[in-house]
């Protein structure tokens, strides 16, 4: 079937399923190719389509679709296009296809299509011009398709670490990494083992320590390594030294101090310290501005008052005779000295500036990278802390910089794309003129170099605390950018696990605070094209360095969440792609994991799968323990007759020989106790004022039952009462990203979604105080809630040292107070929330309004000969008989209105054609009726009643109730009688003959049958 020359109104009624039918028709007509218009838009626009034989609307693009497309119309926001879709579009344009974008000002972060826009094969349409027809020839397409991220494998090699800083990978894929306090470690890929091999004595004040390491280009023969470290002692300085370096560590006697960099240690911060070699054997050295910046209100530190040199970055970054705030470029010689290569920023005679300087005007160029083929230099420069723009200058940006030649990159006078600061007098507060990027001048009394400086070079990528329009997708919140390495596909040893050719010559960058790794693309001249995602906070914990190995795998150090501490979530990981056949996924299912003798088990591998959809998988089993079994086949039955612990291993193999394993532990001779809690009225709700009757039931195959072999005093039963969401803290803030936000307290949800975790921990000091410390200091002072909430929004300093807390102006006062409320709750004594109760009783709810009742129970059995004890546990929570609409387990075609901090004041509004609220595992026992709190908005135009049907288990399951909402009554509650019992999944489905109605739902209430009241 072909959609031929249809009206737009009819077009919008067709789905992607119909598109596959179109392709069958088009593909079968090779002799006379038909023209097809494909529309990628959220809502189908009004277009002239008469010139096309067929028109189809799609939600996602792929190469199969575009190979048959004569014109592509993109009405969706460009930020909604996946980067895989972008590569398909680029290839389509290279093949001669035509692309039209709906009217918009510009297209950011997609420089790959700039040439096509200039040629006219891609265009932005703001009028009713006719769409032309083309027939692409894919033999002309050259762009590599973005590989599927389902082929990217993340492997944890070592965890935890101790403030990891930098790593190197040898030709044998041995990984060495250094830690700030001086330890040096090795990971051996042959054995999978790691160990500490050495510890260098270093000064660790401020941000100093063991900061950088790089292997000599001829390391395989000379075993030289270059190290950037802060030597202990009274003299403030950094050393760049060469050592003989092996798997045993650094040979101290071999040390050659290549360079000393004088510093100040009176005030923190910004040491940088990364090292890299280029193909010519030149060594690049990154140095920070060594300046205290937190007394500058988030702007640039230009404090020229007497004795304030440590607060003036003009002494270093913009000083042509100072090595700090720079990237230096030297050529180490065999005798431990160095020479100056041609092409640095200043002449070799030092008349204008230090000849070692390649880049000046850096703040904290923490990491650097080099494109070996091009000789291009990259660095991430961490910006200041401010997040407001004022007469003093711009809001602060982090930068990813690129240099094909030496230059001045502007700090401390400019930030981002040469946004200028004003000259500020710290003595008088007088504001001077803005600095000129074409002719910057350093007139500071702390400057020992030239006054007139080279013109400032703008950053390639830059972003603020907020979303940055030019670089969508970099996120918002705290910033701490770095660069990893430029991938060289053609110089890797390719074994099928390397990063694919798509990533060749692309820069891998990261953000320590935002927990992402992204990939930057440039054209052949170095012009920025795009920055695209690779990994995010769901799999990363503050990346701090990365390097490609000779095998084309990317090795990443994760510092962990929190400054200056040995974070438990720190680790060394390996990222690689599976470019050919992927191994299968082995999964064991068993009818039991413990039980009395004889224990009969059915083991199944049916849940095993193959990501490449191979037709045949084979399975073998190895069971070891008091008895052993070796079996083959998908399903096996075994009979265990001897007591003990058994290890079950499944080996699954695909047709090409790739394998995967899964393990399961089985205990024979003892059965886990079964513990349950039964409530007299209902298993989901209680009604305030009505006593709650409960009983704990325990049965154990070996010990008996409660009261029949099991004494009640061996069963631990506890009652907790709490308001709002479950406030139980996670094990650490680092664990928050892996948790679902559902059920978390609003304040904890806000912390989960923000950058708070970068500077605070639950019970350990980081760069900021722990939440426990804050709670101890303030939570008896109720005035502090308001003060701390304002500080969260506006930022501040001085209470916990000289650290500056970045403001969060996006937070409302309500949101900030929710965060403070949560922080104040972290040190609440457990005994205040937990009460021991008996195995049976009646709980008074008099005076309760909206608290939750949580009963937990556990019993540990006696075990049996040869088998340890087992514990059975249960936790059940009763709530008041109201479910907020926004807290539904699933919202289909509904949108939540209101921020998290609004709590129960939020509601949901219809946003699609099949609006459905789903609540899972709800007990309808003794429920007489259900009422729905609703409202029609003032913009509602329909007069047709809206039906709400309650279906059980599935959208098409039995209907347990029904009610009608009348638009003539703009708000209220609509009730439905319910005739059902037991636990069910509830589907509240809205139905109407008129699609265009504006409806919101606030809550669902459950009423007890009157005969039980």
mmCIF file of N, CA and C in Angstrom, residues 499-585:
data_model
loop_
_atom_site.group_PDB
_atom_site.id
_atom_site.type_symbol
_atom_site.label_atom_id
_atom_site.label_comp_id
_atom_site.label_asym_id
_atom_site.label_seq_id
_atom_site.Cartn_x
_atom_site.Cartn_y
_atom_site.Cartn_z
ATOM 1 N N UNK A 499 37.849 0.789 19.371
ATOM 2 C CA UNK A 499 36.868 1.790 18.986
ATOM 3 C C UNK A 499 36.832 1.857 17.459
ATOM 4 N N UNK A 500 35.657 1.959 16.861
ATOM 5 C CA UNK A 500 35.559 1.904 15.393
ATOM 6 C C UNK A 500 36.149 3.142 14.704
ATOM 7 N N UNK A 501 36.273 3.037 13.397
ATOM 8 C CA UNK A 501 36.856 4.100 12.580
ATOM 9 C C UNK A 501 36.058 5.403 12.675
ATOM 10 N N UNK A 502 34.786 5.320 12.990
ATOM 11 C CA UNK A 502 33.946 6.510 13.151
ATOM 12 C C UNK A 502 34.593 7.518 14.090
ATOM 13 N N UNK A 503 35.352 7.061 15.085
ATOM 14 C CA UNK A 503 35.926 7.947 16.103
ATOM 15 C C UNK A 503 37.331 8.437 15.743
ATOM 16 N N UNK A 504 37.840 8.087 14.566
ATOM 17 C CA UNK A 504 39.200 8.470 14.188
ATOM 18 C C UNK A 504 39.360 9.992 14.200
ATOM 19 N N UNK A 505 40.429 10.452 14.831
ATOM 20 C CA UNK A 505 40.802 11.871 14.939
ATOM 21 C C UNK A 505 39.778 12.697 15.718
ATOM 22 N N UNK A 506 38.933 12.050 16.498
ATOM 23 C CA UNK A 506 38.008 12.799 17.342
ATOM 24 C C UNK A 506 38.577 12.900 18.753
ATOM 25 N N UNK A 507 38.276 14.024 19.384
ATOM 26 C CA UNK A 507 38.757 14.282 20.731
ATOM 27 C C UNK A 507 37.766 13.758 21.749
ATOM 28 N N UNK A 508 38.270 13.008 22.720
ATOM 29 C CA UNK A 508 37.443 12.513 23.818
ATOM 30 C C UNK A 508 37.636 13.455 25.010
ATOM 31 N N UNK A 509 36.543 14.088 25.413
ATOM 32 C CA UNK A 509 36.565 15.043 26.516
ATOM 33 C C UNK A 509 35.667 14.540 27.639
ATOM 34 N N UNK A 510 35.855 15.101 28.838
ATOM 35 C CA UNK A 510 35.050 14.667 29.974
ATOM 36 C C UNK A 510 34.758 15.853 30.869
ATOM 37 N N UNK A 511 33.790 15.689 31.741
ATOM 38 C CA UNK A 511 33.524 16.674 32.779
ATOM 39 C C UNK A 511 33.489 15.951 34.114
ATOM 40 N N UNK A 512 34.413 16.306 34.989
ATOM 41 C CA UNK A 512 34.551 15.660 36.297
ATOM 42 C C UNK A 512 33.295 15.865 37.144
ATOM 43 N N UNK A 513 32.699 17.050 37.096
ATOM 44 C CA UNK A 513 31.552 17.360 37.951
ATOM 45 C C UNK A 513 30.241 16.845 37.360
ATOM 46 N N UNK A 514 30.137 16.833 36.044
ATOM 47 C CA UNK A 514 28.877 16.419 35.406
ATOM 48 C C UNK A 514 28.864 14.948 35.015
ATOM 49 N N UNK A 515 29.998 14.282 35.222
ATOM 50 C CA UNK A 515 30.066 12.828 35.017
ATOM 51 C C UNK A 515 29.706 12.416 33.601
ATOM 52 N N UNK A 516 30.333 13.065 32.622
ATOM 53 C CA UNK A 516 30.114 12.601 31.252
ATOM 54 C C UNK A 516 31.425 12.495 30.481
ATOM 55 N N UNK A 517 31.374 11.692 29.423
ATOM 56 C CA UNK A 517 32.421 11.666 28.405
ATOM 57 C C UNK A 517 31.738 12.001 27.085
ATOM 58 N N UNK A 518 32.299 12.960 26.352
ATOM 59 C CA UNK A 518 31.747 13.345 25.061
ATOM 60 C C UNK A 518 32.843 13.341 24.008
ATOM 61 N N UNK A 519 32.414 13.365 22.754
ATOM 62 C CA UNK A 519 33.331 13.245 21.630
ATOM 63 C C UNK A 519 33.201 14.492 20.762
ATOM 64 N N UNK A 520 34.331 15.167 20.508
ATOM 65 C CA UNK A 520 34.350 16.414 19.739
ATOM 66 C C UNK A 520 34.867 16.127 18.339
ATOM 67 N N UNK A 521 34.127 16.608 17.343
ATOM 68 C CA UNK A 521 34.522 16.448 15.935
ATOM 69 C C UNK A 521 34.940 17.793 15.363
ATOM 70 N N UNK A 522 35.966 17.755 14.490
ATOM 71 C CA UNK A 522 36.437 18.939 13.763
ATOM 72 C C UNK A 522 36.586 18.603 12.293
ATOM 73 N N UNK A 523 36.624 19.649 11.459
ATOM 74 C CA UNK A 523 36.904 19.403 10.049
ATOM 75 C C UNK A 523 38.422 19.372 9.839
ATOM 76 N N UNK A 524 38.850 19.250 8.594
ATOM 77 C CA UNK A 524 40.279 19.076 8.307
ATOM 78 C C UNK A 524 41.102 20.300 8.672
ATOM 79 N N UNK A 525 40.466 21.467 8.739
ATOM 80 C CA UNK A 525 41.170 22.685 9.108
ATOM 81 C C UNK A 525 41.122 22.939 10.613
ATOM 82 N N UNK A 526 40.407 22.086 11.333
ATOM 83 C CA UNK A 526 40.322 22.263 12.771
ATOM 84 C C UNK A 526 39.095 22.998 13.243
ATOM 85 N N UNK A 527 38.200 23.379 12.344
ATOM 86 C CA UNK A 527 36.982 24.073 12.746
ATOM 87 C C UNK A 527 36.063 23.117 13.511
ATOM 88 N N UNK A 528 35.466 23.629 14.577
ATOM 89 C CA UNK A 528 34.552 22.825 15.386
ATOM 90 C C UNK A 528 33.333 22.403 14.564
ATOM 91 N N UNK A 529 32.950 21.122 14.726
ATOM 92 C CA UNK A 529 31.759 20.616 14.068
ATOM 93 C C UNK A 529 30.675 20.248 15.076
ATOM 94 N N UNK A 530 31.021 19.393 16.046
ATOM 95 C CA UNK A 530 29.980 18.942 16.979
ATOM 96 C C UNK A 530 30.609 18.322 18.220
ATOM 97 N N UNK A 531 29.791 18.225 19.261
ATOM 98 C CA UNK A 531 30.157 17.505 20.480
ATOM 99 C C UNK A 531 29.005 16.569 20.800
ATOM 100 N N UNK A 532 29.295 15.282 20.888
ATOM 101 C CA UNK A 532 28.254 14.276 21.031
ATOM 102 C C UNK A 532 28.518 13.387 22.243
ATOM 103 N N UNK A 533 27.479 12.782 22.790
ATOM 104 C CA UNK A 533 27.642 11.996 24.023
ATOM 105 C C UNK A 533 28.247 10.620 23.765
ATOM 106 N N UNK A 534 29.002 10.141 24.764
ATOM 107 C CA UNK A 534 29.457 8.755 24.778
ATOM 108 C C UNK A 534 28.935 8.059 26.026
ATOM 109 N N UNK A 535 29.273 8.582 27.230
ATOM 110 C CA UNK A 535 28.786 8.038 28.490
ATOM 111 C C UNK A 535 28.343 9.183 29.386
ATOM 112 N N UNK A 536 27.443 8.883 30.335
ATOM 113 C CA UNK A 536 26.965 9.911 31.240
ATOM 114 C C UNK A 536 27.002 9.422 32.682
ATOM 115 N N UNK A 537 26.306 10.163 33.573
ATOM 116 C CA UNK A 537 26.409 9.906 35.002
ATOM 117 C C UNK A 537 25.839 8.557 35.432
ATOM 118 N N UNK A 538 25.093 7.889 34.550
ATOM 119 C CA UNK A 538 24.566 6.585 34.935
ATOM 120 C C UNK A 538 25.674 5.542 35.036
ATOM 121 N N UNK A 539 26.824 5.810 34.413
ATOM 122 C CA UNK A 539 27.910 4.826 34.429
ATOM 123 C C UNK A 539 29.238 5.420 34.848
ATOM 124 N N UNK A 540 29.298 6.697 35.229
ATOM 125 C CA UNK A 540 30.561 7.334 35.551
ATOM 126 C C UNK A 540 30.492 8.013 36.917
ATOM 127 N N UNK A 541 31.638 8.076 37.590
ATOM 128 C CA UNK A 541 31.744 8.781 38.860
ATOM 129 C C UNK A 541 32.981 9.670 38.813
ATOM 130 N N UNK A 542 32.830 10.850 38.245
ATOM 131 C CA UNK A 542 33.877 11.869 38.179
ATOM 132 C C UNK A 542 35.123 11.390 37.433
ATOM 133 N N UNK A 543 35.047 11.248 36.113
ATOM 134 C CA UNK A 543 36.242 10.887 35.342
ATOM 135 C C UNK A 543 37.304 11.973 35.477
ATOM 136 N N UNK A 544 38.565 11.567 35.562
ATOM 137 C CA UNK A 544 39.637 12.546 35.767
ATOM 138 C C UNK A 544 40.773 12.388 34.761
ATOM 139 N N UNK A 545 40.913 11.238 34.129
ATOM 140 C CA UNK A 545 41.911 11.072 33.073
ATOM 141 C C UNK A 545 41.529 9.855 32.245
ATOM 142 N N UNK A 546 42.001 9.835 31.011
ATOM 143 C CA UNK A 546 41.719 8.686 30.145
ATOM 144 C C UNK A 546 42.782 8.610 29.066
ATOM 145 N N UNK A 547 42.991 7.405 28.563
ATOM 146 C CA UNK A 547 43.977 7.197 27.507
ATOM 147 C C UNK A 547 43.606 5.952 26.722
ATOM 148 N N UNK A 548 43.870 5.996 25.429
ATOM 149 C CA UNK A 548 43.681 4.821 24.584
ATOM 150 C C UNK A 548 44.905 3.917 24.689
ATOM 151 N N UNK A 549 44.650 2.620 24.735
ATOM 152 C CA UNK A 549 45.722 1.650 24.687
ATOM 153 C C UNK A 549 46.030 1.277 23.252
ATOM 154 N N UNK A 550 47.092 0.533 23.026
ATOM 155 C CA UNK A 550 47.448 0.116 21.668
ATOM 156 C C UNK A 550 46.391 -0.797 21.050
ATOM 157 N N UNK A 551 45.514 -1.358 21.904
ATOM 158 C CA UNK A 551 44.452 -2.229 21.420
ATOM 159 C C UNK A 551 43.207 -1.457 21.011
ATOM 160 N N UNK A 552 43.255 -0.118 21.063
ATOM 161 C CA UNK A 552 42.098 0.685 20.673
ATOM 162 C C UNK A 552 41.022 0.751 21.732
ATOM 163 N N UNK A 553 41.314 0.279 22.946
ATOM 164 C CA UNK A 553 40.381 0.400 24.063
ATOM 165 C C UNK A 553 40.689 1.680 24.825
ATOM 166 N N UNK A 554 39.658 2.256 25.447
ATOM 167 C CA UNK A 554 39.816 3.483 26.202
ATOM 168 C C UNK A 554 39.831 3.151 27.687
ATOM 169 N N UNK A 555 40.926 3.525 28.356
ATOM 170 C CA UNK A 555 41.071 3.299 29.794
ATOM 171 C C UNK A 555 40.765 4.609 30.521
ATOM 172 N N UNK A 556 39.911 4.537 31.534
ATOM 173 C CA UNK A 556 39.402 5.739 32.199
ATOM 174 C C UNK A 556 39.607 5.610 33.702
ATOM 175 N N UNK A 557 40.146 6.671 34.316
ATOM 176 C CA UNK A 557 40.204 6.774 35.765
ATOM 177 C C UNK A 557 38.990 7.555 36.252
ATOM 178 N N UNK A 558 38.269 6.988 37.203
ATOM 179 C CA UNK A 558 37.156 7.687 37.837
ATOM 180 C C UNK A 558 37.598 8.062 39.259
ATOM 181 N N UNK A 559 37.653 9.348 39.528
ATOM 182 C CA UNK A 559 38.108 9.860 40.826
ATOM 183 C C UNK A 559 37.105 9.544 41.927
ATOM 184 N N UNK A 560 35.828 9.441 41.572
ATOM 185 C CA UNK A 560 34.785 9.249 42.559
ATOM 186 C C UNK A 560 34.215 10.584 42.994
ATOM 187 N N UNK A 561 33.055 10.538 43.589
ATOM 188 C CA UNK A 561 32.328 11.761 43.913
ATOM 189 C C UNK A 561 32.817 12.304 45.251
ATOM 190 N N UNK A 562 33.481 13.455 45.224
ATOM 191 C CA UNK A 562 34.006 14.090 46.424
ATOM 192 C C UNK A 562 35.462 14.474 46.255
ATOM 193 N N UNK A 563 35.828 15.675 46.722
ATOM 194 C CA UNK A 563 37.190 16.178 46.602
ATOM 195 C C UNK A 563 38.094 15.637 47.711
ATOM 196 N N UNK A 564 39.393 15.518 47.388
ATOM 197 C CA UNK A 564 40.461 15.282 48.360
ATOM 198 C C UNK A 564 40.157 14.130 49.319
ATOM 199 N N UNK A 565 39.646 13.048 48.792
ATOM 200 C CA UNK A 565 39.316 11.911 49.652
ATOM 201 C C UNK A 565 39.417 10.625 48.850
ATOM 202 N N UNK A 566 39.608 9.515 49.550
ATOM 203 C CA UNK A 566 39.665 8.206 48.894
ATOM 204 C C UNK A 566 38.237 7.706 48.711
ATOM 205 N N UNK A 567 37.661 8.033 47.576
ATOM 206 C CA UNK A 567 36.250 7.736 47.343
ATOM 207 C C UNK A 567 36.029 6.253 47.072
ATOM 208 N N UNK A 568 34.982 5.715 47.673
ATOM 209 C CA UNK A 568 34.686 4.286 47.487
ATOM 210 C C UNK A 568 34.226 3.971 46.074
ATOM 211 N N UNK A 569 33.740 4.994 45.345
ATOM 212 C CA UNK A 569 33.262 4.749 43.985
ATOM 213 C C UNK A 569 34.327 5.080 42.937
ATOM 214 N N UNK A 570 35.570 5.299 43.353
ATOM 215 C CA UNK A 570 36.652 5.520 42.394
ATOM 216 C C UNK A 570 37.053 4.192 41.763
ATOM 217 N N UNK A 571 37.539 4.259 40.524
ATOM 218 C CA UNK A 571 37.857 2.994 39.845
ATOM 219 C C UNK A 571 38.641 3.247 38.565
ATOM 220 N N UNK A 572 39.251 2.195 38.075
ATOM 221 C CA UNK A 572 39.851 2.152 36.743
ATOM 222 C C UNK A 572 38.961 1.284 35.879
ATOM 223 N N UNK A 573 38.486 1.840 34.762
ATOM 224 C CA UNK A 573 37.613 1.072 33.879
ATOM 225 C C UNK A 573 38.212 0.996 32.487
ATOM 226 N N UNK A 574 37.713 0.047 31.739
ATOM 227 C CA UNK A 574 38.118 -0.136 30.340
ATOM 228 C C UNK A 574 36.866 -0.112 29.479
ATOM 229 N N UNK A 575 36.909 0.686 28.421
ATOM 230 C CA UNK A 575 35.811 0.759 27.463
ATOM 231 C C UNK A 575 36.287 0.212 26.128
ATOM 232 N N UNK A 576 35.536 -0.722 25.576
ATOM 233 C CA UNK A 576 35.880 -1.213 24.252
ATOM 234 C C UNK A 576 34.610 -1.589 23.501
ATOM 235 N N UNK A 577 34.741 -1.693 22.192
ATOM 236 C CA UNK A 577 33.621 -2.066 21.333
ATOM 237 C C UNK A 577 33.762 -3.523 20.896
ATOM 238 N N UNK A 578 32.633 -4.141 20.695
ATOM 239 C CA UNK A 578 32.617 -5.454 20.055
ATOM 240 C C UNK A 578 32.152 -5.206 18.621
ATOM 241 N N UNK A 579 33.091 -5.270 17.682
ATOM 242 C CA UNK A 579 32.806 -4.848 16.310
ATOM 243 C C UNK A 579 32.281 -5.971 15.427
ATOM 244 N N UNK A 580 32.492 -7.203 15.819
ATOM 245 C CA UNK A 580 31.994 -8.315 15.026
ATOM 246 C C UNK A 580 30.888 -9.035 15.760
ATOM 247 N N UNK A 581 31.019 -10.333 15.823
ATOM 248 C CA UNK A 581 30.043 -11.142 16.547
ATOM 249 C C UNK A 581 30.106 -10.828 18.033
ATOM 250 N N UNK A 582 28.958 -10.542 18.613
ATOM 251 C CA UNK A 582 28.918 -10.272 20.046
ATOM 252 C C UNK A 582 28.609 -11.556 20.807
ATOM 253 N N UNK A 583 29.206 -11.706 21.992
ATOM 254 C CA UNK A 583 28.937 -12.925 22.758
ATOM 255 C C UNK A 583 27.486 -12.953 23.220
ATOM 256 N N UNK A 584 26.972 -14.144 23.452
ATOM 257 C CA UNK A 584 25.591 -14.255 23.937
ATOM 258 C C UNK A 584 25.488 -13.780 25.383
ATOM 259 N N UNK A 585 24.274 -13.708 25.877
ATOM 260 C CA UNK A 585 24.006 -13.380 27.274
ATOM 261 C C UNK A 585 23.473 -14.643 27.939
#
